[in-house]
CSV table of N, CA and C in Angstrom, one decimal:
chain,number,residue,atom,x,y,z
O,28,UNK,N,98.0,113.8,163.7
O,28,UNK,CA,96.9,113.7,164.5
O,28,UNK,C,96.1,115.1,165.2
O,29,UNK,N,96.8,116.3,164.9
O,29,UNK,CA,96.1,117.4,164.9
O,29,UNK,C,94.9,117.7,164.6
O,30,UNK,N,94.6,117.1,163.5
O,30,UNK,CA,93.2,117.5,162.8
O,30,UNK,C,92.1,116.6,163.9
O,31,UNK,N,92.8,115.2,164.1
O,31,UNK,CA,91.7,114.5,164.9
O,31,UNK,C,91.3,115.3,166.3
O,32,UNK,N,92.5,115.7,166.8
O,32,UNK,CA,92.1,116.5,168.1
O,32,UNK,C,91.4,117.6,167.9
O,33,UNK,N,91.6,118.2,167.2
O,33,UNK,CA,90.8,119.5,166.8
O,33,UNK,C,89.4,119.0,166.6
O,34,UNK,N,89.2,117.9,165.9
O,34,UNK,CA,87.7,117.6,165.7
O,34,UNK,C,87.2,117.2,167.0
O,35,UNK,N,88.0,116.7,168.1
O,35,UNK,CA,87.4,116.1,169.3
O,35,UNK,C,87.5,117.6,170.5
O,36,UNK,N,87.8,118.7,169.9
O,36,UNK,CA,87.6,120.0,170.7
O,36,UNK,C,89.0,120.1,171.5
O,37,UNK,N,90.0,119.3,171.1
O,37,UNK,CA,91.2,119.5,172.1
O,37,UNK,C,92.2,120.6,171.5
O,38,UNK,N,92.6,121.7,172.3
O,38,UNK,CA,93.5,122.6,171.6
O,38,UNK,C,94.7,122.2,170.9
O,39,UNK,N,94.9,122.5,169.8
O,39,UNK,CA,95.9,122.1,168.9
O,39,UNK,C,96.8,123.0,168.5
O,40,UNK,N,98.1,122.8,168.7
O,40,UNK,CA,99.3,123.8,168.5
O,40,UNK,C,100.3,123.3,167.4
O,41,UNK,N,100.8,123.8,166.3
O,41,UNK,CA,101.5,123.1,165.4
O,41,UNK,C,102.6,123.9,165.0
O,42,UNK,N,103.8,123.3,164.8
O,42,UNK,CA,105.0,124.1,164.6
O,42,UNK,C,105.4,123.6,162.6
O,43,UNK,N,104.4,123.2,162.4
O,43,UNK,CA,104.8,122.9,160.8
O,43,UNK,C,105.0,124.0,160.0
O,44,UNK,N,106.0,123.8,158.9
O,44,UNK,CA,106.6,124.9,158.4
O,44,UNK,C,106.2,124.7,157.0
O,45,UNK,N,105.7,123.9,156.3
O,45,UNK,CA,105.4,123.5,155.0
O,45,UNK,C,104.1,124.2,154.7
O,46,UNK,N,103.8,124.0,153.5
O,46,UNK,CA,103.0,124.5,153.0
O,46,UNK,C,101.1,123.8,153.5
O,47,UNK,N,100.4,124.6,154.2
O,47,UNK,CA,99.2,124.1,154.7
O,47,UNK,C,98.0,123.4,153.8
O,48,UNK,N,97.6,122.9,154.2
O,48,UNK,CA,96.3,122.1,153.4
O,48,UNK,C,95.0,123.0,153.8
O,49,UNK,N,94.1,122.5,153.2
O,49,UNK,CA,92.9,123.3,153.1
O,49,UNK,C,92.3,123.1,154.4
O,50,UNK,N,92.1,122.0,154.8
O,50,UNK,CA,91.6,121.4,156.1
O,50,UNK,C,92.3,122.4,157.5
O,51,UNK,N,94.0,122.4,157.5
O,51,UNK,CA,94.5,123.2,158.3
O,51,UNK,C,94.2,124.5,158.5
O,52,UNK,N,94.2,125.3,157.1
O,52,UNK,CA,93.8,126.4,157.1
O,52,UNK,C,92.5,126.8,157.8
O,53,UNK,N,91.6,126.2,157.3
O,53,UNK,CA,90.2,126.1,157.9
O,53,UNK,C,90.0,125.9,159.5
O,54,UNK,N,90.6,125.0,159.9
O,54,UNK,CA,91.0,124.9,161.4
O,54,UNK,C,91.7,126.2,162.2
O,55,UNK,N,92.4,126.5,161.4
O,55,UNK,CA,93.4,128.0,162.0
O,55,UNK,C,92.2,128.9,162.0
O,56,UNK,N,91.5,129.0,160.8
O,56,UNK,CA,90.3,130.0,160.7
O,56,UNK,C,89.2,130.4,161.6
O,57,UNK,N,89.2,128.9,161.9
O,57,UNK,CA,88.1,129.0,163.0
O,57,UNK,C,88.4,129.0,164.6
O,58,UNK,N,89.6,129.0,164.5
O,58,UNK,CA,90.7,128.9,166.0
O,58,UNK,C,90.8,127.5,166.8
O,59,UNK,N,90.7,126.7,166.1
O,59,UNK,CA,91.0,125.3,166.5
O,59,UNK,C,92.2,124.6,166.4
O,60,UNK,N,92.8,125.4,165.5
O,60,UNK,CA,94.4,125.0,165.3
O,60,UNK,C,95.1,126.3,165.3
O,61,UNK,N,96.1,126.5,166.4
O,61,UNK,CA,97.1,127.6,166.2
O,61,UNK,C,98.7,127.1,166.0
O,62,UNK,N,98.9,128.0,164.8
O,62,UNK,CA,100.2,127.9,164.2
O,62,UNK,C,101.3,128.6,165.1
O,63,UNK,N,102.3,127.7,165.2
O,63,UNK,CA,103.4,128.5,166.2
O,63,UNK,C,104.5,128.8,165.3
O,64,UNK,N,104.7,130.0,164.8
O,64,UNK,CA,105.7,130.6,163.8
O,64,UNK,C,106.9,131.1,164.5
O,65,UNK,N,106.8,131.5,165.6
O,65,UNK,CA,108.1,132.3,166.2
O,65,UNK,C,108.3,131.8,167.7
O,66,UNK,N,109.3,132.2,167.9
O,66,UNK,CA,109.7,131.9,169.5
O,66,UNK,C,108.7,132.7,170.2
O,67,UNK,N,108.4,133.8,170.0
O,67,UNK,CA,107.3,134.9,170.6
O,67,UNK,C,105.9,134.2,170.7
O,68,UNK,N,105.6,133.5,169.7
O,68,UNK,CA,104.3,132.7,169.7
O,68,UNK,C,104.3,131.6,170.8
O,69,UNK,N,105.5,131.2,171.1
O,69,UNK,CA,105.6,130.3,172.1
O,69,UNK,C,105.0,130.7,173.7
O,70,UNK,N,105.4,131.9,173.7
O,70,UNK,CA,105.1,132.5,174.7
O,70,UNK,C,103.4,133.1,174.9
O,71,UNK,N,103.2,133.8,173.8
O,71,UNK,CA,101.9,134.4,173.5
O,71,UNK,C,100.9,133.6,173.0
O,72,UNK,N,100.8,132.4,172.3
O,72,UNK,CA,100.0,131.9,171.7
O,72,UNK,C,99.5,130.7,172.4
O,73,UNK,N,100.5,129.8,173.3
O,73,UNK,CA,100.0,128.7,173.6
O,73,UNK,C,99.7,128.9,175.0
O,74,UNK,N,98.5,128.6,175.5
O,74,UNK,CA,97.7,128.8,176.7
O,74,UNK,C,97.7,127.4,177.2
O,75,UNK,N,98.2,127.4,178.7
O,75,UNK,CA,98.5,126.4,179.6
O,75,UNK,C,97.2,126.4,180.4
O,76,UNK,N,96.4,125.8,180.5
O,76,UNK,CA,95.1,125.6,181.8
O,76,UNK,C,95.2,124.2,181.8
O,77,UNK,N,94.9,123.7,183.1
O,77,UNK,CA,94.2,122.4,183.4
O,77,UNK,C,92.9,122.2,183.0
O,78,UNK,N,92.7,121.0,182.6
O,78,UNK,CA,91.2,120.6,182.2
O,78,UNK,C,90.8,119.7,183.3
O,79,UNK,N,89.3,119.9,183.3
O,79,UNK,CA,88.4,119.2,184.1
O,79,UNK,C,88.4,117.7,183.4
O,80,UNK,N,89.2,116.7,184.3
O,80,UNK,CA,89.2,115.5,183.9
O,80,UNK,C,87.8,114.9,183.9
O,81,UNK,N,86.7,115.4,184.7
O,81,UNK,CA,85.7,114.6,185.1
O,81,UNK,C,84.6,115.3,184.0
O,82,UNK,N,84.8,116.3,183.1
O,82,UNK,CA,83.9,116.9,182.4
O,82,UNK,C,83.7,115.8,181.4
O,83,UNK,N,82.4,115.8,180.8
O,83,UNK,CA,82.0,115.0,179.8
O,83,UNK,C,82.4,116.0,178.4
O,84,UNK,N,82.4,115.3,177.4
O,84,UNK,CA,82.5,116.0,176.1
O,84,UNK,C,81.4,116.5,175.7
O,85,UNK,N,81.7,117.9,175.2
O,85,UNK,CA,80.7,118.9,174.4
O,85,UNK,C,79.7,118.1,173.6
O,86,UNK,N,78.5,118.1,174.0
O,86,UNK,CA,77.5,117.2,173.1
O,86,UNK,C,76.9,118.4,172.2
O,87,UNK,N,77.6,118.5,171.1
O,87,UNK,CA,77.0,119.2,169.9
O,87,UNK,C,77.0,118.7,168.5
O,88,UNK,N,76.0,118.9,167.7
O,88,UNK,CA,75.8,118.4,166.6
O,88,UNK,C,77.0,118.4,166.0
O,89,UNK,N,77.4,117.5,165.1
O,89,UNK,CA,78.7,117.2,164.3
O,89,UNK,C,78.3,116.8,163.0
O,90,UNK,N,77.9,117.6,161.8
O,90,UNK,CA,77.4,117.1,160.5
O,90,UNK,C,78.5,116.2,160.0
O,91,UNK,N,79.7,116.1,160.1
O,91,UNK,CA,80.7,115.3,159.5
O,91,UNK,C,80.3,113.7,160.1
O,92,UNK,N,80.4,113.8,161.4
O,92,UNK,CA,79.9,112.5,162.2
O,92,UNK,C,78.7,112.0,161.5
O,93,UNK,N,77.5,113.0,161.4
O,93,UNK,CA,76.3,112.1,161.1
O,93,UNK,C,76.4,111.9,159.8
O,94,UNK,N,77.1,112.3,158.7
O,94,UNK,CA,77.3,111.8,157.2
O,94,UNK,C,78.1,110.5,157.3
O,95,UNK,N,79.1,110.5,158.0
O,95,UNK,CA,80.0,109.2,158.0
O,95,UNK,C,78.9,108.0,158.6
O,96,UNK,N,78.5,108.6,159.6
O,96,UNK,CA,77.1,107.3,160.2
O,96,UNK,C,76.4,107.0,159.0
O,97,UNK,N,75.6,107.8,158.3
O,97,UNK,CA,74.8,107.6,157.5
O,97,UNK,C,75.4,106.7,156.4
O,98,UNK,N,76.5,107.3,155.7
O,98,UNK,CA,77.2,106.5,154.7
O,98,UNK,C,77.5,105.1,155.3
O,99,UNK,N,78.0,104.9,156.4
O,99,UNK,CA,78.1,103.4,156.9
O,99,UNK,C,77.1,102.7,157.0
O,100,UNK,N,75.7,103.1,157.2
O,100,UNK,CA,74.3,102.6,157.5
O,100,UNK,C,74.0,102.3,155.9
O,101,UNK,N,74.5,103.4,154.9
O,101,UNK,CA,73.9,103.1,153.6
O,101,UNK,C,74.7,101.5,153.2
O,102,UNK,N,76.0,101.5,153.3
O,102,UNK,CA,76.8,100.5,152.9
O,102,UNK,C,76.4,99.1,153.6
O,103,UNK,N,76.0,99.0,154.7
O,103,UNK,CA,75.4,98.0,155.5
O,103,UNK,C,74.1,97.6,154.8
O,104,UNK,N,73.3,98.5,154.5
O,104,UNK,CA,72.1,98.3,153.9
O,104,UNK,C,72.2,97.8,152.5
O,105,UNK,N,73.0,98.2,151.8
O,105,UNK,CA,73.2,97.7,150.3
O,105,UNK,C,73.9,96.3,150.2
O,106,UNK,N,75.0,96.2,151.2
O,106,UNK,CA,76.4,95.4,150.9
O,106,UNK,C,76.0,94.1,151.8
O,107,UNK,N,75.5,94.2,153.0
O,107,UNK,CA,75.5,93.1,154.1
O,107,UNK,C,74.4,92.6,154.5
O,108,UNK,N,73.2,93.2,154.1
O,108,UNK,CA,72.0,92.7,154.9
O,108,UNK,C,71.7,91.4,154.1
O,109,UNK,N,70.9,90.4,154.7
O,109,UNK,CA,70.8,89.3,153.9
O,109,UNK,C,69.6,89.5,152.8
O,110,UNK,N,69.7,88.7,152.1
O,110,UNK,CA,68.7,88.8,150.7
O,110,UNK,C,67.7,87.7,150.8
O,111,UNK,N,66.7,88.3,150.6
O,111,UNK,CA,65.3,87.2,150.5
O,111,UNK,C,64.7,87.0,149.2
O,112,UNK,N,64.2,86.1,148.6
O,112,UNK,CA,63.9,86.2,147.3
O,112,UNK,C,62.5,86.7,147.5
O,113,UNK,N,62.2,87.2,146.2
O,113,UNK,CA,60.5,87.8,145.9
O,113,UNK,C,59.7,86.6,145.3
O,114,UNK,N,58.9,86.0,145.8
O,114,UNK,CA,58.2,84.6,145.2
O,114,UNK,C,57.2,85.3,144.0
O,115,UNK,N,56.9,86.3,143.9
O,115,UNK,CA,56.0,86.6,143.0
O,115,UNK,C,57.0,86.7,141.4
O,116,UNK,N,58.1,87.5,141.6
O,116,UNK,CA,59.0,87.7,140.3
O,116,UNK,C,60.0,87.2,140.6
O,117,UNK,N,60.6,86.1,141.5
O,117,UNK,CA,61.6,85.4,141.5
O,117,UNK,C,62.9,86.4,141.4
O,118,UNK,N,62.6,87.6,142.1
O,118,UNK,CA,63.7,88.8,142.3
O,118,UNK,C,64.2,88.7,143.5
O,119,UNK,N,65.5,88.8,143.7
O,119,UNK,CA,65.7,88.9,145.2
O,119,UNK,C,65.9,90.4,145.7
O,120,UNK,N,65.1,90.5,146.8
O,120,UNK,CA,65.4,91.9,147.3
O,120,UNK,C,66.0,91.8,148.8
O,121,UNK,N,66.8,93.0,149.3
O,121,UNK,CA,67.6,92.7,150.5
O,121,UNK,C,66.6,93.2,151.4
O,122,UNK,N,66.5,92.5,152.7
O,122,UNK,CA,65.5,92.8,153.9
O,122,UNK,C,66.1,94.0,154.7
O,123,UNK,N,65.6,94.9,155.1
O,123,UNK,CA,65.8,95.8,156.0
O,123,UNK,C,65.4,95.8,157.6
O,124,UNK,N,66.7,95.7,158.2
O,124,UNK,CA,66.5,95.6,159.8
O,124,UNK,C,67.2,96.8,160.4
O,125,UNK,N,67.8,97.8,159.5
O,125,UNK,CA,68.2,99.1,160.3
O,125,UNK,C,67.1,100.2,160.0
O,126,UNK,N,67.1,100.8,160.8
O,126,UNK,CA,65.9,102.1,160.3
O,126,UNK,C,66.4,102.9,159.7
């Protein structure tokens, strides 16, 4: 759940000791994941601070989210929209109701 938390902007700390995947390395490089490698890291790298529970999530563009939404909409358009026959060619074409 570390990756999901990092994607939501929640500070993430990990004590994982195995080989890191590319996603985890990227999250560490951009400061969204902090690896705790020693006892000293517990005292120096973990930042305890209260969060404002009334604050709304940061509204910033997220390309990954938009890509996922676009992909889901494409699937809906191609797989789930009703089909209406074309009277001239007797070829069915899908109707579009999603912009």
